[in-house]
PDB file of C-alpha atoms in Angstrom:
ATOM      1  CA  MET A  39     -31.700 -29.315-153.947  1.00 37.00           C
ATOM      2  CA  PRO A  40     -33.178 -25.795-153.881  1.00 39.00           C
ATOM      3  CA  ASP A  41     -33.211 -23.949-157.181  1.00 43.00           C
ATOM      4  CA  GLY A  42     -30.863 -21.217-156.011  1.00 41.00           C
ATOM      5  CA  HIS A  43     -28.425 -23.379-154.035  1.00 42.00           C
ATOM      6  CA  ARG A  44     -24.780 -22.458-154.340  1.00 41.00           C
ATOM      7  CA  GLU A  45     -21.796 -24.188-152.801  1.00 39.00           C
ATOM      8  CA  PRO A  46     -19.382 -22.067-150.700  1.00 34.00           C
ATOM      9  CA  ALA A  47     -17.292 -19.841-152.915  1.00 38.00           C
ATOM     10  CA  ARG A  48     -14.019 -21.243-151.625  1.00 36.00           C
ATOM     11  CA  ARG A  49     -14.823 -24.503-153.439  1.00 45.00           C
ATOM     12  CA  CYS A  50     -15.404 -22.784-156.767  1.00 59.00           C
ATOM     13  CA  LEU A  51     -12.885 -19.961-156.907  1.00 53.00           C
ATOM     14  CA  ALA A  52      -9.154 -20.429-157.205  1.00 50.00           C
ATOM     15  CA  GLU A  53      -7.249 -18.171-154.767  1.00 45.00           C
ATOM     16  CA  PRO A  54      -4.373 -17.313-157.155  1.00 42.00           C
ATOM     17  CA  SER A  55      -6.922 -16.097-159.688  1.00 44.00           C
ATOM     18  CA  PHE A  56      -8.654 -13.565-157.456  1.00 43.00           C
ATOM     19  CA  LYS A  57      -6.828 -10.575-158.924  1.00 44.00           C
ATOM     20  CA  LEU A  58      -7.898 -11.674-162.393  1.00 47.00           C
ATOM     21  CA  LEU A  59     -11.496 -11.753-161.212  1.00 49.00           C
ATOM     22  CA  CYS A  60     -11.165  -8.271-159.738  1.00 46.00           C
ATOM     23  CA  GLY A  61      -9.791  -6.983-163.019  1.00 49.00           C
ATOM     24  CA  ALA A  62     -12.590  -8.564-165.027  1.00 47.00           C
ATOM     25  CA  LEU A  63     -15.413  -7.446-162.758  1.00 49.00           C
ATOM     26  CA  ALA A  64     -14.193  -4.309-160.984  1.00 47.00           C
ATOM     27  CA  ALA A  65     -16.216  -1.888-163.107  1.00 47.00           C
ATOM     28  CA  PRO A  66     -19.619  -3.616-162.966  1.00 47.00           C
ATOM     29  CA  LEU A  67     -19.167  -4.455-159.288  1.00 45.00           C
ATOM     30  CA  ALA A  68     -18.055  -1.011-158.182  1.00 46.00           C
ATOM     31  CA  ALA A  69     -21.614   0.221-157.795  1.00 46.00           C
ATOM     32  CA  ALA A  70     -23.004  -3.015-156.349  1.00 45.00           C
ATOM     33  CA  PRO A  71     -24.075  -3.061-152.673  1.00 44.00           C
ATOM     34  CA  ALA A  72     -21.696  -4.740-150.235  1.00 43.00           C
ATOM     35  CA  TYR A  73     -22.330  -7.047-147.311  1.00 41.00           C
ATOM     36  CA  PRO A  74     -22.035  -5.741-143.729  1.00 41.00           C
ATOM     37  CA  VAL A  75     -18.545  -5.251-142.306  1.00 38.00           C
ATOM     38  CA  ASP A  76     -18.807  -8.308-140.050  1.00 40.00           C
ATOM     39  CA  THR A  77     -19.336 -10.454-143.108  1.00 40.00           C
ATOM     40  CA  HIS A  78     -16.201  -9.023-144.703  1.00 41.00           C
ATOM     41  CA  ALA A  79     -14.263 -10.159-141.646  1.00 42.00           C
ATOM     42  CA  THR A  80     -15.676 -13.661-141.959  1.00 40.00           C
ATOM     43  CA  VAL A  81     -14.839 -13.778-145.661  1.00 40.00           C
ATOM     44  CA  ARG A  82     -11.312 -12.540-144.961  1.00 41.00           C
ATOM     45  CA  ALA A  83     -10.741 -15.133-142.244  1.00 40.00           C
ATOM     46  CA  THR A  84     -12.197 -17.985-144.278  1.00 40.00           C
ATOM     47  CA  LEU A  85     -10.566 -17.232-147.625  1.00 43.00           C
ATOM     48  CA  ARG A  86      -7.440 -15.385-146.436  1.00 43.00           C
ATOM     49  CA  TYR A  87      -8.118 -12.291-148.541  1.00 45.00           C
ATOM     50  CA  SER A  88      -7.305  -8.687-147.664  1.00 48.00           C
ATOM     51  CA  ASP A  89      -9.989  -6.256-146.474  1.00 51.00           C
ATOM     52  CA  GLU A  90     -10.228  -4.722-149.940  1.00 49.00           C
ATOM     53  CA  GLN A  91     -10.521  -8.111-151.625  1.00 47.00           C
ATOM     54  CA  ALA A  92     -13.117  -9.310-149.136  1.00 48.00           C
ATOM     55  CA  VAL A  93     -15.308  -6.262-149.706  1.00 48.00           C
ATOM     56  CA  LEU A  94     -15.241  -6.768-153.469  1.00 48.00           C
ATOM     57  CA  PHE A  95     -15.575 -10.515-153.225  1.00 50.00           C
ATOM     58  CA  SER A  96     -18.629 -10.304-150.982  1.00 49.00           C
ATOM     59  CA  LYS A  97     -20.532  -8.647-153.805  1.00 47.00           C
ATOM     60  CA  LEU A  98     -20.442 -11.783-155.927  1.00 52.00           C
ATOM     61  CA  THR A  99     -23.505 -13.970-156.257  1.00 43.00           C
ATOM     62  CA  LEU A 100     -21.568 -16.981-155.038  1.00 46.00           C
ATOM     63  CA  MET A 101     -21.212 -15.456-151.577  1.00 43.00           C
ATOM     64  CA  ALA A 102     -24.956 -15.395-150.955  1.00 42.00           C
ATOM     65  CA  THR A 103     -24.916 -18.511-148.767  1.00 43.00           C
ATOM     66  CA  THR A 104     -21.375 -18.673-147.392  1.00 43.00           C
ATOM     67  CA  THR A 105     -21.996 -16.956-144.045  1.00 41.00           C
ATOM     68  CA  GLN A 106     -24.777 -16.648-141.520  1.00 42.00           C
ATOM     69  CA  GLU A 107     -23.762 -13.185-140.309  1.00 43.00           C
ATOM     70  CA  CYS A 108     -25.329 -11.438-143.299  1.00 42.00           C
ATOM     71  CA  THR A 109     -28.631  -9.871-142.332  1.00 45.00           C
ATOM     72  CA  GLU A 110     -29.383  -8.259-145.691  1.00 52.00           C
ATOM     73  CA  VAL A 111     -28.577 -10.072-148.922  1.00 53.00           C
ATOM     74  CA  PRO A 112     -28.088  -7.712-151.874  1.00 62.00           C
ATOM     75  CA  ALA A 113     -29.474  -8.472-155.299  1.00 69.00           C
ATOM     76  CA  PRO A 114     -27.259 -11.006-157.102  1.00 75.00           C
ATOM     77  CA  HIS A 115     -24.751  -9.611-159.550  1.00 85.00           C
ATOM     78  CA  HIS A 116     -25.960 -10.123-163.126  1.00 92.00           C
ATOM     79  CA  TRP A 117     -23.204 -11.858-165.053  1.00 92.00           C
ATOM     80  CA  THR A 118     -23.051 -11.100-168.756  1.00 94.00           C
ATOM     81  CA  LEU A 119     -21.745 -13.760-171.098  1.00 94.00           C
ATOM     82  CA  ASP A 120     -18.634 -11.648-171.670  1.00 94.00           C
ATOM     83  CA  GLU A 121     -17.883 -11.434-167.935  1.00 93.00           C
ATOM     84  CA  TYR A 122     -18.461 -15.153-167.523  1.00 92.00           C
ATOM     85  CA  HIS A 123     -16.132 -16.029-170.398  1.00 91.00           C
ATOM     86  CA  ARG A 124     -13.422 -13.684-169.077  1.00 91.00           C
ATOM     87  CA  ALA A 125     -13.672 -15.331-165.662  1.00 89.00           C
ATOM     88  CA  ILE A 126     -13.288 -18.764-167.277  1.00 87.00           C
ATOM     89  CA  ASP A 127     -10.353 -17.632-169.432  1.00 87.00           C
ATOM     90  CA  GLY A 128      -8.742 -16.113-166.334  1.00 86.00           C
ATOM     91  CA  GLU A 129      -8.981 -19.476-164.517  1.00 82.00           C
ATOM     92  CA  VAL A 130     -11.086 -17.900-161.782  1.00 82.00           C
ATOM     93  CA  PHE A 131     -13.017 -21.104-161.177  1.00 81.00           C
ATOM     94  CA  THR A 132     -11.326 -24.235-159.881  1.00 75.00           C
ATOM     95  CA  ASP A 133     -11.131 -27.309-162.098  1.00 73.00           C
ATOM     96  CA  ASP A 134     -13.580 -29.273-159.948  1.00 76.00           C
ATOM     97  CA  CYS A 135     -16.171 -26.491-159.860  1.00 81.00           C
ATOM     98  CA  ARG A 136     -19.442 -27.474-161.552  1.00 84.00           C
ATOM     99  CA  ILE A 137     -21.504 -24.367-162.214  1.00 87.00           C
ATOM    100  CA  GLU A 138     -23.628 -23.067-165.052  1.00 89.00           C
ATOM    101  CA  LEU A 139     -24.873 -19.633-166.012  1.00 92.00           C
ATOM    102  CA  LEU A 140     -28.646 -19.115-166.261  1.00 92.00           C
ATOM    103  CA  HIS A 141     -30.281 -15.701-166.856  1.00 90.00           C
ATOM    104  CA  GLY A 142     -27.149 -13.966-165.576  1.00 92.00           C
ATOM    105  CA  GLU A 143     -26.839 -15.975-162.341  1.00 90.00           C
ATOM    106  CA  LEU A 144     -24.350 -18.674-161.393  1.00 90.00           C
ATOM    107  CA  PHE A 145     -25.891 -21.911-160.178  1.00 86.00           C
ATOM    108  CA  ASP A 146     -24.176 -24.887-158.637  1.00 86.00           C
ATOM    109  CA  MET A 147     -24.745 -28.132-160.528  1.00 85.00           C
ATOM    110  CA  PRO A 148     -25.729 -30.973-158.175  1.00 83.00           C
ATOM    111  CA  PRO A 149     -23.846 -34.285-158.093  1.00 85.00           C
ATOM    112  CA  ILE A 150     -24.754 -36.767-160.829  1.00 88.00           C
ATOM    113  CA  SER A 151     -26.546 -39.913-159.671  1.00 92.00           C
ATOM    114  CA  GLU A 152     -25.942 -43.405-161.067  1.00 95.00           C
ATOM    115  CA  PRO A 153     -29.359 -43.517-162.808  1.00 96.00           C
ATOM    116  CA  HIS A 154     -28.556 -40.168-164.424  1.00 95.00           C
ATOM    117  CA  ILE A 155     -25.196 -41.474-165.635  1.00 96.00           C
ATOM    118  CA  GLY A 156     -26.844 -44.561-167.118  1.00 97.00           C
ATOM    119  CA  ALA A 157     -29.563 -42.645-168.960  1.00 98.00           C
ATOM    120  CA  VAL A 158     -27.214 -39.966-170.297  1.00 97.00           C
ATOM    121  CA  GLY A 159     -24.670 -42.591-171.326  1.00 98.00           C
ATOM    122  CA  TYR A 160     -27.256 -44.448-173.377  1.00 98.00           C
ATOM    123  CA  LEU A 161     -28.592 -41.295-175.052  1.00 98.00           C
ATOM    124  CA  THR A 162     -25.086 -40.016-175.773  1.00 98.00           C
ATOM    125  CA  TRP A 163     -24.094 -43.314-177.366  1.00 98.00           C
ATOM    126  CA  LEU A 164     -27.260 -43.399-179.476  1.00 98.00           C
ATOM    127  CA  PHE A 165     -26.962 -39.861-180.837  1.00 98.00           C
ATOM    128  CA  PHE A 166     -23.201 -39.981-181.382  1.00 98.00           C
ATOM    129  CA  THR A 167     -23.557 -43.292-183.225  1.00 97.00           C
ATOM    130  CA  GLN A 168     -26.254 -41.933-185.528  1.00 97.00           C
ATOM    131  CA  LEU A 169     -25.062 -38.351-186.003  1.00 98.00           C
ATOM    132  CA  GLY A 170     -21.368 -38.210-185.125  1.00 96.00           C
ATOM    133  CA  TRP A 171     -19.502 -35.592-183.121  1.00 94.00           C
ATOM    134  CA  GLN A 172     -20.128 -32.956-185.793  1.00 95.00           C
ATOM    135  CA  ARG A 173     -23.739 -32.614-184.596  1.00 97.00           C
ATOM    136  CA  ALA A 174     -24.143 -34.391-181.252  1.00 98.00           C
ATOM    137  CA  SER A 175     -22.669 -33.252-177.937  1.00 97.00           C
ATOM    138  CA  SER A 176     -23.013 -34.168-174.286  1.00 97.00           C
ATOM    139  CA  GLN A 177     -22.767 -31.802-171.313  1.00 93.00           C
ATOM    140  CA  THR A 178     -21.134 -29.020-173.308  1.00 94.00           C
ATOM    141  CA  PRO A 179     -22.346 -25.393-173.335  1.00 96.00           C
ATOM    142  CA  ILE A 180     -24.885 -23.749-175.583  1.00 96.00           C
ATOM    143  CA  ILE A 181     -25.364 -19.979-175.639  1.00 97.00           C
ATOM    144  CA  LEU A 182     -28.672 -18.376-174.665  1.00 97.00           C
ATOM    145  CA  PRO A 183     -29.340 -14.688-175.429  1.00 96.00           C
ATOM    146  CA  SER A 184     -30.612 -14.090-171.872  1.00 94.00           C
ATOM    147  CA  ASP A 185     -27.016 -14.294-170.564  1.00 95.00           C
ATOM    148  CA  GLY A 186     -27.138 -18.045-170.137  1.00 95.00           C
ATOM    149  CA  GLU A 187     -24.772 -20.880-170.912  1.00 95.00           C
ATOM    150  CA  PRO A 188     -26.342 -24.155-169.754  1.00 95.00           C
ATOM    151  CA  GLU A 189     -24.674 -27.504-170.370  1.00 94.00           C
ATOM    152  CA  PRO A 190     -27.454 -29.880-171.463  1.00 95.00           C
ATOM    153  CA  ASP A 191     -27.033 -33.612-171.064  1.00 96.00           C
ATOM    154  CA  VAL A 192     -27.418 -34.110-174.816  1.00 98.00           C
ATOM    155  CA  ALA A 193     -27.696 -31.546-177.601  1.00 98.00           C
ATOM    156  CA  VAL A 194     -27.936 -31.772-181.375  1.00 98.00           C
ATOM    157  CA  ARG A 195     -26.745 -28.797-183.414  1.00 98.00           C
ATOM    158  CA  GLU A 196     -27.025 -27.958-187.085  1.00 97.00           C
ATOM    159  CA  LEU A 197     -24.323 -29.385-189.322  1.00 96.00           C
ATOM    160  CA  GLY A 198     -21.550 -26.802-189.579  1.00 96.00           C
ATOM    161  CA  ALA A 199     -22.460 -25.030-186.333  1.00 97.00           C
ATOM    162  CA  PRO A 200     -19.600 -24.362-183.869  1.00 96.00           C
ATOM    163  CA  SER A 201     -18.953 -26.724-180.974  1.00 93.00           C
ATOM    164  CA  LYS A 202     -20.457 -24.081-178.654  1.00 95.00           C
ATOM    165  CA  PRO A 203     -23.575 -23.176-180.641  1.00 98.00           C
ATOM    166  CA  THR A 204     -26.171 -20.515-180.056  1.00 98.00           C
ATOM    167  CA  VAL A 205     -29.676 -21.671-179.204  1.00 98.00           C
ATOM    168  CA  ALA A 206     -30.747 -20.780-182.759  1.00 98.00           C
ATOM    169  CA  GLN A 207     -28.267 -23.364-184.075  1.00 98.00           C
ATOM    170  CA  VAL A 208     -29.513 -26.127-181.767  1.00 98.00           C
ATOM    171  CA  GLN A 209     -32.096 -28.575-183.094  1.00 98.00           C
ATOM    172  CA  LEU A 210     -32.707 -30.595-179.933  1.00 99.00           C
ATOM    173  CA  VAL A 211     -31.800 -30.498-176.243  1.00 98.00           C
ATOM    174  CA  ILE A 212     -32.315 -33.421-173.870  1.00 98.00           C
ATOM    175  CA  GLU A 213     -32.149 -32.922-170.112  1.00 96.00           C
ATOM    176  CA  VAL A 214     -32.192 -35.983-167.853  1.00 95.00           C
ATOM    177  CA  SER A 215     -33.742 -34.816-164.609  1.00 91.00           C
ATOM    178  CA  GLN A 216     -33.395 -36.256-161.127  1.00 86.00           C
ATOM    179  CA  THR A 217     -31.309 -34.387-158.546  1.00 72.00           C
ATOM    180  CA  SER A 218     -31.657 -31.183-160.611  1.00 72.00           C
ATOM    181  CA  ARG A 219     -35.382 -31.707-161.198  1.00 77.00           C
ATOM    182  CA  ARG A 220     -36.620 -28.519-159.549  1.00 76.00           C
ATOM    183  CA  ARG A 221     -34.389 -26.347-161.702  1.00 76.00           C
ATOM    184  CA  ASP A 222     -34.879 -28.407-164.869  1.00 75.00           C
ATOM    185  CA  LEU A 223     -38.655 -28.010-164.597  1.00 81.00           C
ATOM    186  CA  GLY A 224     -38.418 -24.416-163.355  1.00 79.00           C
ATOM    187  CA  SER A 225     -36.018 -21.636-164.259  1.00 87.00           C
ATOM    188  CA  LYS A 226     -33.967 -23.595-166.799  1.00 91.00           C
ATOM    189  CA  LEU A 227     -37.086 -24.739-168.651  1.00 93.00           C
ATOM    190  CA  GLU A 228     -38.337 -21.145-168.747  1.00 93.00           C
ATOM    191  CA  ASP A 229     -35.002 -19.939-170.119  1.00 94.00           C
ATOM    192  CA  TYR A 230     -34.946 -22.547-172.877  1.00 96.00           C
ATOM    193  CA  LEU A 231     -38.502 -21.799-173.988  1.00 95.00           C
ATOM    194  CA  ARG A 232     -38.198 -18.010-173.729  1.00 94.00           C
ATOM    195  CA  ASP A 233     -34.943 -17.948-175.687  1.00 96.00           C
ATOM    196  CA  GLY A 234     -36.385 -19.865-178.624  1.00 97.00           C
ATOM    197  CA  LEU A 235     -35.138 -23.451-178.264  1.00 98.00           C
ATOM    198  CA  ARG A 236     -36.965 -25.365-180.964  1.00 98.00           C
ATOM    199  CA  GLU A 237     -37.265 -28.737-179.233  1.00 98.00           C
ATOM    200  CA  LEU A 238     -36.617 -29.876-175.662  1.00 98.00           C
ATOM    201  CA  TRP A 239     -37.025 -33.303-174.103  1.00 98.00           C
ATOM    202  CA  ILE A 240     -37.006 -33.669-170.343  1.00 96.00           C
ATOM    203  CA  ILE A 241     -36.484 -37.258-169.233  1.00 97.00           C
ATOM    204  CA  ASP A 242     -37.915 -37.217-165.718  1.00 95.00           C
ATOM    205  CA  LEU A 243     -36.329 -40.061-163.743  1.00 95.00           C
ATOM    206  CA  VAL A 244     -38.496 -39.312-160.705  1.00 93.00           C
ATOM    207  CA  GLU A 245     -41.890 -39.549-162.425  1.00 94.00           C
ATOM    208  CA  GLN A 246     -40.465 -41.915-165.079  1.00 96.00           C
ATOM    209  CA  CYS A 247     -41.841 -40.036-168.050  1.00 97.00           C
ATOM    210  CA  ALA A 248     -40.706 -37.855-170.944  1.00 98.00           C
ATOM    211  CA  LEU A 249     -41.945 -34.301-171.498  1.00 97.00           C
ATOM    212  CA  ILE A 250     -41.715 -33.036-175.079  1.00 98.00           C
ATOM    213  CA  TYR A 251     -41.629 -29.288-175.785  1.00 97.00           C
ATOM    214  CA  ARG A 252     -41.697 -27.832-179.286  1.00 98.00           C
ATOM    215  CA  ASN A 253     -41.575 -24.147-180.172  1.00 95.00           C
ATOM    216  CA  GLY A 254     -42.292 -23.096-176.605  1.00 94.00           C
ATOM    217  CA  GLN A 255     -45.202 -25.458-175.954  1.00 96.00           C
ATOM    218  CA  LEU A 256     -45.607 -28.766-174.128  1.00 97.00           C
ATOM    219  CA  VAL A 257     -46.873 -31.092-176.865  1.00 98.00           C
ATOM    220  CA  ALA A 258     -46.655 -34.548-175.290  1.00 98.00           C
ATOM    221  CA  ARG A 259     -46.057 -36.492-172.095  1.00 98.00           C
ATOM    222  CA  TYR A 260     -45.083 -40.146-172.397  1.00 98.00           C
ATOM    223  CA  PRO A 261     -44.936 -42.408-169.325  1.00 98.00           C
ATOM    224  CA  ARG A 262     -42.666 -45.396-169.043  1.00 97.00           C
ATOM    225  CA  GLY A 263     -44.136 -48.697-170.144  1.00 96.00           C
ATOM    226  CA  VAL A 264     -46.291 -47.610-173.089  1.00 97.00           C
ATOM    227  CA  GLY A 265     -43.665 -48.317-175.747  1.00 97.00           C
ATOM    228  CA  ALA A 266     -43.139 -44.664-176.670  1.00 98.00           C
ATOM    229  CA  ARG A 267     -40.730 -43.981-179.530  1.00 98.00           C
ATOM    230  CA  LEU A 268     -39.358 -40.438-179.564  1.00 98.00           C
ATOM    231  CA  SER A 269     -38.112 -38.589-182.620  1.00 98.00           C
ATOM    232  CA  ALA A 270     -37.345 -34.876-182.926  1.00 98.00           C
ATOM    233  CA  GLU A 271     -38.879 -32.925-185.791  1.00 97.00           C
ATOM    234  CA  LEU A 272     -35.477 -31.643-186.934  1.00 98.00           C
ATOM    235  CA  VAL A 273     -33.631 -34.894-186.193  1.00 98.00           C
ATOM    236  CA  PRO A 274     -35.907 -37.553-187.722  1.00 97.00           C
ATOM    237  CA  GLU A 275     -33.039 -39.952-188.385  1.00 96.00           C
ATOM    238  CA  VAL A 276     -32.727 -40.814-184.672  1.00 98.00           C
ATOM    239  CA  THR A 277     -35.465 -42.697-182.819  1.00 98.00           C
ATOM    240  CA  VAL A 278     -35.295 -43.191-179.053  1.00 98.00           C
ATOM    241  CA  GLU A 279     -37.067 -46.093-177.378  1.00 98.00           C
ATOM    242  CA  LEU A 280     -38.103 -44.397-174.138  1.00 98.00           C
ATOM    243  CA  ASP A 281     -38.318 -47.614-172.113  1.00 98.00           C
ATOM    244  CA  GLN A 282     -34.693 -48.365-172.998  1.00 98.00           C
ATOM    245  CA  VAL A 283     -33.641 -45.041-171.480  1.00 98.00           C
ATOM    246  CA  PHE A 284     -35.156 -46.040-168.140  1.00 97.00           C
ATOM    247  CA  GLU A 285     -33.656 -49.509-168.424  1.00 97.00           C
ATOM    248  CA  ALA A 286     -30.241 -47.913-168.963  1.00 97.00           C
ATOM    249  CA  ALA A 287     -30.855 -45.898-165.798  1.00 96.00           C
ATOM    250  CA  ARG A 288     -31.506 -49.201-163.988  1.00 91.00           C
ATOM    251  CA  LEU A 289     -34.623 -47.853-162.358  1.00 85.00           C
ATOM    252  CA  PRO A 290     -37.335 -50.229-161.120  1.00 85.00           C
ATOM    253  CA  ASN A 291     -40.773 -49.671-162.593  1.00 78.00           C
ATOM    254  CA  ALA A 292     -42.670 -46.994-160.694  1.00 66.00           C
TER     255      ALA A 292
END
């Protein structure tokens, strides 16, 4: 799936909440460029909004791929963390919408494959068993200073940190990568490293290897089948048998 792919906005935005979105974003969007008039008509017909709503709505990043009539795509709106949280609190997004905020942009999260579910399930069980819910979490947000709020597959936070920690309070992030591989190894990786994440593991289900990043640098690459045992510098009490992760994903040997 392309790095910037976004599902049509009608799948992610709840119609009754549109006025709440307008209230939250009217000021920062007022100066943003709008789509051509023909696109407004398409938006209005598709989403059943008024002319005024369609003009405002077309300025949102999520509308970038909803119509083919647009000949000039404006720069995406930069979402601050405050705007994003107000949109969530205002129930702007539908319950089944799977998006995450990275460097001020909203990205659709691709469907989760069965191998991904197996690998994440095993890692979640292992870390929760060893550390408990007070430190381990799975697919819950962490806050990045670059206006980002990714939801890593597994994260370990400092004891006493809030359930939605800042990146400075996170000791380890694990991303299992398959359908989201391009983004995991691209813009999301850059965001994690730039914003000071201390340790990141990427479990690459395509290449069947683990990439270990510490303090902004790639320090190791372990392929499947060599008996690698992974342990984070700040979480030494948990050891991960890498081959067992791939076995949990039920992937044949590459």
